[in-house]
Each structure stands twice: as C-alpha cells, then as structure tokens.
C-alpha cells in the first residue's frame, strides 16, 4: 500500500511562561493508505497534540511530515489549510457543531472553499448525511439530536469533501456504550470503503476494533505499553 502518513522525529514543545515544556520528543510514525489505527496513552501524554499535527491543525516544533507524498514541513499556512480542507476530515469528542445551524448547514460548511454552487454543495451534504444514516434529520439543529446523532453529523461533515484520511480524537468520549459502538461501526465501515482512519481513545475495547494500536508514552511512540 502507498504511504499516507510519514513522520520523522516530530517534536512539539509548548512554552509556558519562561519554561519550555517538551510534549512530543521525536515521534517516528508511518501509516499506510487504508490503515485503521488507534492511538492510546495516558491523559496529557500528547495524543491530541499529535492528532492536531497529523490533521494540519497545528505544526510541529521540529521534524518532518509527509502526507500523501507532499512535504508539509515547508508548506505555507494557506497550503496547509487547503490540504486540511480537501484531504482530511476531523471528528472531535465534543462534536463541535454550530448550534444555530441545521445538520445540513453544518455538513455544507467545509465546502465553502470548494467553489461549488449552493445546489451542488447541498446535494453533496445530503449524500454525506445519508451515508451516516441521518437522511431524515437534515433540518434538525444539534439540540434536537441525540449525542450519537450529533457525532454522526460531525462524521458527515468530515466526509463531505471526500477525504482520504479521517481523524477522530476521542470520538466516543462523550457517548454511552451503545452509541459508542454505533459510531465505531460507522468508522469501521468508512475504513472498509478505503478511507484511512486514525482515532485517539483511552478505551481498550474501542482500540481493539482497529487494526493497529500505537501508544504515546513519555513523548515517544511505543508499539506495546511499557509496564
Ligand atoms: N496550546 C497549549 N499550550 C500549552 N500547553 C499545552 C497546549 N496544548 C496542550 N498542552 C499540554 O500538553 C500536554 C499534552 O496535551 P494533549 O496533547 O492534549 O494530551 P492528551 O490528548 O494525550 O490528553 C498537556 O500537559 C497539556 O496541558
Ligand atoms: Mg486529548
């Protein structure tokens, strides 16, 4: 399989007042196209920091990142925003939907850059909502939907530009067990359709549904947890 993500010696240091706090200390990571990976690690270990770098929401302090053969290390902010919009879908623990907008409007949002007509954008958003089983709830606002339905709207929003890579940071963290399984089934189905999926979770039974688990510990990746 071609390589989706290639990272070498990725470091991230936050400056807190006068002090530099290293969070990621040299991450080497390769993820192939079509892979289904979970990232685990203690709270505060840097999982979200790593996901945000993978998802082009943040930049590393040092190291090299190549996504689908493109070197992102030297890319401009505009270039990074374009890749993020066109190639990556992001799903968050708290859904991050606009509360005053309908499901359909939320899903149409990432297409503002795409240059498509409003009717085309609408059609594509309807297809994405159908794909997550919410074809009959398009006009509902988030407050009119359950947590699981809101997360499915967020997944539809992540899918609407037909990304190659879907990243989900604790996508089931705000959901009950039953709804968590529905959301995981959906992510598994997207992966089986060819989308590369990376999730952060601290729940072993969620991680067990992916094909590969990597662990962040002391700012580095471990293949197995160190006891
Ligand atoms: N923007 C930031 N500025 C300073 N410190 C941060 C920032 N974001 C995260 N951190 C710190 O970096 C560490 C790792 O955070 P995070 O990546 O969110 O961990 P995880 O997702 O594994 O719980 C934590 O100690 C957190 O407080
Ligand atoms: Mg986190």
PDB file of N, CA, C and O in Angstrom, residues 6-39:
ATOM      1  N   UNK A   6       3.822   9.912   6.795  1.00  0.00           N
ATOM      2  CA  UNK A   6       5.205   9.581   7.137  1.00  0.00           C
ATOM      3  C   UNK A   6       5.741  10.720   8.005  1.00  0.00           C
ATOM      4  O   UNK A   6       5.802  11.862   7.568  1.00  0.00           O
ATOM      5  N   UNK A   7       6.073  10.367   9.236  1.00  0.00           N
ATOM      6  CA  UNK A   7       6.612  11.363  10.170  1.00  0.00           C
ATOM      7  C   UNK A   7       7.959  10.891  10.670  1.00  0.00           C
ATOM      8  O   UNK A   7       8.140   9.709  10.958  1.00  0.00           O
ATOM      9  N   UNK A   8       8.878  11.845  10.792  1.00  0.00           N
ATOM     10  CA  UNK A   8      10.190  11.511  11.324  1.00  0.00           C
ATOM     11  C   UNK A   8      10.600  12.564  12.343  1.00  0.00           C
ATOM     12  O   UNK A   8      10.619  13.756  12.038  1.00  0.00           O
ATOM     13  N   UNK A   9      10.897  12.077  13.530  1.00  0.00           N
ATOM     14  CA  UNK A   9      11.473  12.917  14.593  1.00  0.00           C
ATOM     15  C   UNK A   9      10.621  14.155  14.885  1.00  0.00           C
ATOM     16  O   UNK A   9      11.136  15.264  15.054  1.00  0.00           O
ATOM     17  N   UNK A  10       9.294  13.946  14.933  1.00  0.00           N
ATOM     18  CA  UNK A  10       8.381  15.067  15.206  1.00  0.00           C
ATOM     19  C   UNK A  10       8.474  15.458  16.690  1.00  0.00           C
ATOM     20  O   UNK A  10       8.308  14.619  17.578  1.00  0.00           O
ATOM     21  N   UNK A  11       8.732  16.729  16.924  1.00  0.00           N
ATOM     22  CA  UNK A  11       8.803  17.263  18.286  1.00  0.00           C
ATOM     23  C   UNK A  11       7.799  18.405  18.424  1.00  0.00           C
ATOM     24  O   UNK A  11       7.534  19.129  17.466  1.00  0.00           O
ATOM     25  N   UNK A  12       7.221  18.514  19.628  1.00  0.00           N
ATOM     26  CA  UNK A  12       6.373  19.669  19.921  1.00  0.00           C
ATOM     27  C   UNK A  12       6.672  20.134  21.341  1.00  0.00           C
ATOM     28  O   UNK A  12       6.609  19.365  22.294  1.00  0.00           O
ATOM     29  N   UNK A  13       7.013  21.389  21.441  1.00  0.00           N
ATOM     30  CA  UNK A  13       7.338  21.983  22.733  1.00  0.00           C
ATOM     31  C   UNK A  13       6.417  23.174  22.944  1.00  0.00           C
ATOM     32  O   UNK A  13       6.258  24.002  22.051  1.00  0.00           O
ATOM     33  N   UNK A  14       5.748  23.213  24.083  1.00  0.00           N
ATOM     34  CA  UNK A  14       4.930  24.372  24.423  1.00  0.00           C
ATOM     35  C   UNK A  14       5.726  25.267  25.357  1.00  0.00           C
ATOM     36  O   UNK A  14       6.436  24.787  26.231  1.00  0.00           O
ATOM     37  N   UNK A  15       5.565  26.568  25.174  1.00  0.00           N
ATOM     38  CA  UNK A  15       6.223  27.497  26.071  1.00  0.00           C
ATOM     39  C   UNK A  15       5.202  27.959  27.107  1.00  0.00           C
ATOM     40  O   UNK A  15       4.158  28.511  26.775  1.00  0.00           O
ATOM     41  N   UNK A  16       5.477  27.693  28.360  1.00  0.00           N
ATOM     42  CA  UNK A  16       4.598  28.118  29.457  1.00  0.00           C
ATOM     43  C   UNK A  16       5.358  29.129  30.288  1.00  0.00           C
ATOM     44  O   UNK A  16       6.270  28.767  31.032  1.00  0.00           O
ATOM     45  N   UNK A  17       5.005  30.412  30.129  1.00  0.00           N
ATOM     46  CA  UNK A  17       5.761  31.454  30.819  1.00  0.00           C
ATOM     47  C   UNK A  17       7.200  31.448  30.334  1.00  0.00           C
ATOM     48  O   UNK A  17       7.458  31.665  29.152  1.00  0.00           O
ATOM     49  N   UNK A  18       8.126  31.195  31.248  1.00  0.00           N
ATOM     50  CA  UNK A  18       9.552  31.204  30.915  1.00  0.00           C
ATOM     51  C   UNK A  18      10.067  29.814  30.543  1.00  0.00           C
ATOM     52  O   UNK A  18      11.230  29.664  30.207  1.00  0.00           O
ATOM     53  N   UNK A  19       9.180  28.821  30.682  1.00  0.00           N
ATOM     54  CA  UNK A  19       9.658  27.434  30.607  1.00  0.00           C
ATOM     55  C   UNK A  19       9.194  26.760  29.316  1.00  0.00           C
ATOM     56  O   UNK A  19       8.033  26.868  28.939  1.00  0.00           O
ATOM     57  N   UNK A  20      10.112  26.049  28.655  1.00  0.00           N
ATOM     58  CA  UNK A  20       9.758  25.220  27.516  1.00  0.00           C
ATOM     59  C   UNK A  20       9.383  23.826  28.005  1.00  0.00           C
ATOM     60  O   UNK A  20      10.168  23.191  28.706  1.00  0.00           O
ATOM     61  N   UNK A  21       8.169  23.398  27.648  1.00  0.00           N
ATOM     62  CA  UNK A  21       7.726  22.061  28.077  1.00  0.00           C
ATOM     63  C   UNK A  21       7.654  21.157  26.848  1.00  0.00           C
ATOM     64  O   UNK A  21       6.781  21.339  25.997  1.00  0.00           O
ATOM     65  N   UNK A  22       8.573  20.200  26.730  1.00  0.00           N
ATOM     66  CA  UNK A  22       8.514  19.285  25.581  1.00  0.00           C
ATOM     67  C   UNK A  22       7.402  18.260  25.778  1.00  0.00           C
ATOM     68  O   UNK A  22       7.323  17.626  26.830  1.00  0.00           O
ATOM     69  N   UNK A  23       6.535  18.134  24.783  1.00  0.00           N
ATOM     70  CA  UNK A  23       5.426  17.180  24.866  1.00  0.00           C
ATOM     71  C   UNK A  23       5.712  15.984  23.944  1.00  0.00           C
ATOM     72  O   UNK A  23       5.642  14.844  24.368  1.00  0.00           O
ATOM     73  N   UNK A  24       6.008  16.267  22.685  1.00  0.00           N
ATOM     74  CA  UNK A  24       6.422  15.210  21.754  1.00  0.00           C
ATOM     75  C   UNK A  24       7.923  15.346  21.554  1.00  0.00           C
ATOM     76  O   UNK A  24       8.429  16.429  21.278  1.00  0.00           O
ATOM     77  N   UNK A  25       8.642  14.225  21.683  1.00  0.00           N
ATOM     78  CA  UNK A  25      10.110  14.296  21.762  1.00  0.00           C
ATOM     79  C   UNK A  25      10.825  13.529  20.652  1.00  0.00           C
ATOM     80  O   UNK A  25      11.963  13.114  20.842  1.00  0.00           O
ATOM     81  N   UNK A  26      10.140  13.328  19.533  1.00  0.00           N
ATOM     82  CA  UNK A  26      10.804  12.604  18.447  1.00  0.00           C
ATOM     83  C   UNK A  26       9.962  11.425  17.989  1.00  0.00           C
ATOM     84  O   UNK A  26      10.343  10.272  18.097  1.00  0.00           O
ATOM     85  N   UNK A  27       8.783  11.766  17.451  1.00  0.00           N
ATOM     86  CA  UNK A  27       7.835  10.736  17.004  1.00  0.00           C
ATOM     87  C   UNK A  27       8.190  10.297  15.584  1.00  0.00           C
ATOM     88  O   UNK A  27       8.274  11.125  14.677  1.00  0.00           O
ATOM     89  N   UNK A  28       8.389   8.997  15.416  1.00  0.00           N
ATOM     90  CA  UNK A  28       8.525   8.400  14.079  1.00  0.00           C
ATOM     91  C   UNK A  28       7.259   7.590  13.832  1.00  0.00           C
ATOM     92  O   UNK A  28       6.932   6.715  14.635  1.00  0.00           O
ATOM     93  N   UNK A  29       6.555   7.882  12.758  1.00  0.00           N
ATOM     94  CA  UNK A  29       5.268   7.224  12.529  1.00  0.00           C
ATOM     95  C   UNK A  29       5.021   7.071  11.039  1.00  0.00           C
ATOM     96  O   UNK A  29       5.151   8.028  10.278  1.00  0.00           O
ATOM     97  N   UNK A  30       4.672   5.846  10.637  1.00  0.00           N
ATOM     98  CA  UNK A  30       4.262   5.604   9.252  1.00  0.00           C
ATOM     99  C   UNK A  30       2.887   4.952   9.276  1.00  0.00           C
ATOM    100  O   UNK A  30       2.668   3.983  10.006  1.00  0.00           O
ATOM    101  N   UNK A  31       1.960   5.501   8.508  1.00  0.00           N
ATOM    102  CA  UNK A  31       0.619   4.917   8.371  1.00  0.00           C
ATOM    103  C   UNK A  31       0.332   4.760   6.880  1.00  0.00           C
ATOM    104  O   UNK A  31       0.456   5.716   6.108  1.00  0.00           O
ATOM    105  N   UNK A  32      -0.016   3.537   6.501  1.00  0.00           N
ATOM    106  CA  UNK A  32      -0.271   3.234   5.085  1.00  0.00           C
ATOM    107  C   UNK A  32      -1.692   3.643   4.704  1.00  0.00           C
ATOM    108  O   UNK A  32      -2.583   3.694   5.557  1.00  0.00           O
ATOM    109  N   UNK A  33      -1.898   3.866   3.427  1.00  0.00           N
ATOM    110  CA  UNK A  33      -3.255   4.114   2.920  1.00  0.00           C
ATOM    111  C   UNK A  33      -4.146   2.936   3.266  1.00  0.00           C
ATOM    112  O   UNK A  33      -3.751   1.784   3.088  1.00  0.00           O
ATOM    113  N   UNK A  34      -5.330   3.226   3.762  1.00  0.00           N
ATOM    114  CA  UNK A  34      -6.299   2.177   4.081  1.00  0.00           C
ATOM    115  C   UNK A  34      -6.142   1.597   5.473  1.00  0.00           C
ATOM    116  O   UNK A  34      -6.919   0.727   5.865  1.00  0.00           O
ATOM    117  N   UNK A  35      -5.152   2.075   6.214  1.00  0.00           N
ATOM    118  CA  UNK A  35      -4.922   1.564   7.563  1.00  0.00           C
ATOM    119  C   UNK A  35      -6.013   2.057   8.524  1.00  0.00           C
ATOM    120  O   UNK A  35      -6.752   3.007   8.211  1.00  0.00           O
ATOM    121  N   UNK A  36      -6.123   1.384   9.648  1.00  0.00           N
ATOM    122  CA  UNK A  36      -7.127   1.715  10.676  1.00  0.00           C
ATOM    123  C   UNK A  36      -6.374   1.612  11.993  1.00  0.00           C
ATOM    124  O   UNK A  36      -6.083   0.517  12.465  1.00  0.00           O
ATOM    125  N   UNK A  37      -6.061   2.764  12.571  1.00  0.00           N
ATOM    126  CA  UNK A  37      -5.094   2.826  13.660  1.00  0.00           C
ATOM    127  C   UNK A  37      -5.705   3.531  14.859  1.00  0.00           C
ATOM    128  O   UNK A  37      -6.420   4.522  14.698  1.00  0.00           O
ATOM    129  N   UNK A  38      -5.423   3.040  16.047  1.00  0.00           N
ATOM    130  CA  UNK A  38      -5.772   3.834  17.216  1.00  0.00           C
ATOM    131  C   UNK A  38      -4.522   4.248  17.974  1.00  0.00           C
ATOM    132  O   UNK A  38      -3.510   3.542  17.983  1.00  0.00           O
ATOM    133  N   UNK A  39      -4.615   5.415  18.570  1.00  0.00           N
ATOM    134  CA  UNK A  39      -3.546   5.985  19.372  1.00  0.00           C
ATOM    135  C   UNK A  39      -4.030   6.017  20.809  1.00  0.00           C
ATOM    136  O   UNK A  39      -5.083   6.576  21.102  1.00  0.00           O
TER     137      UNK A  39
END
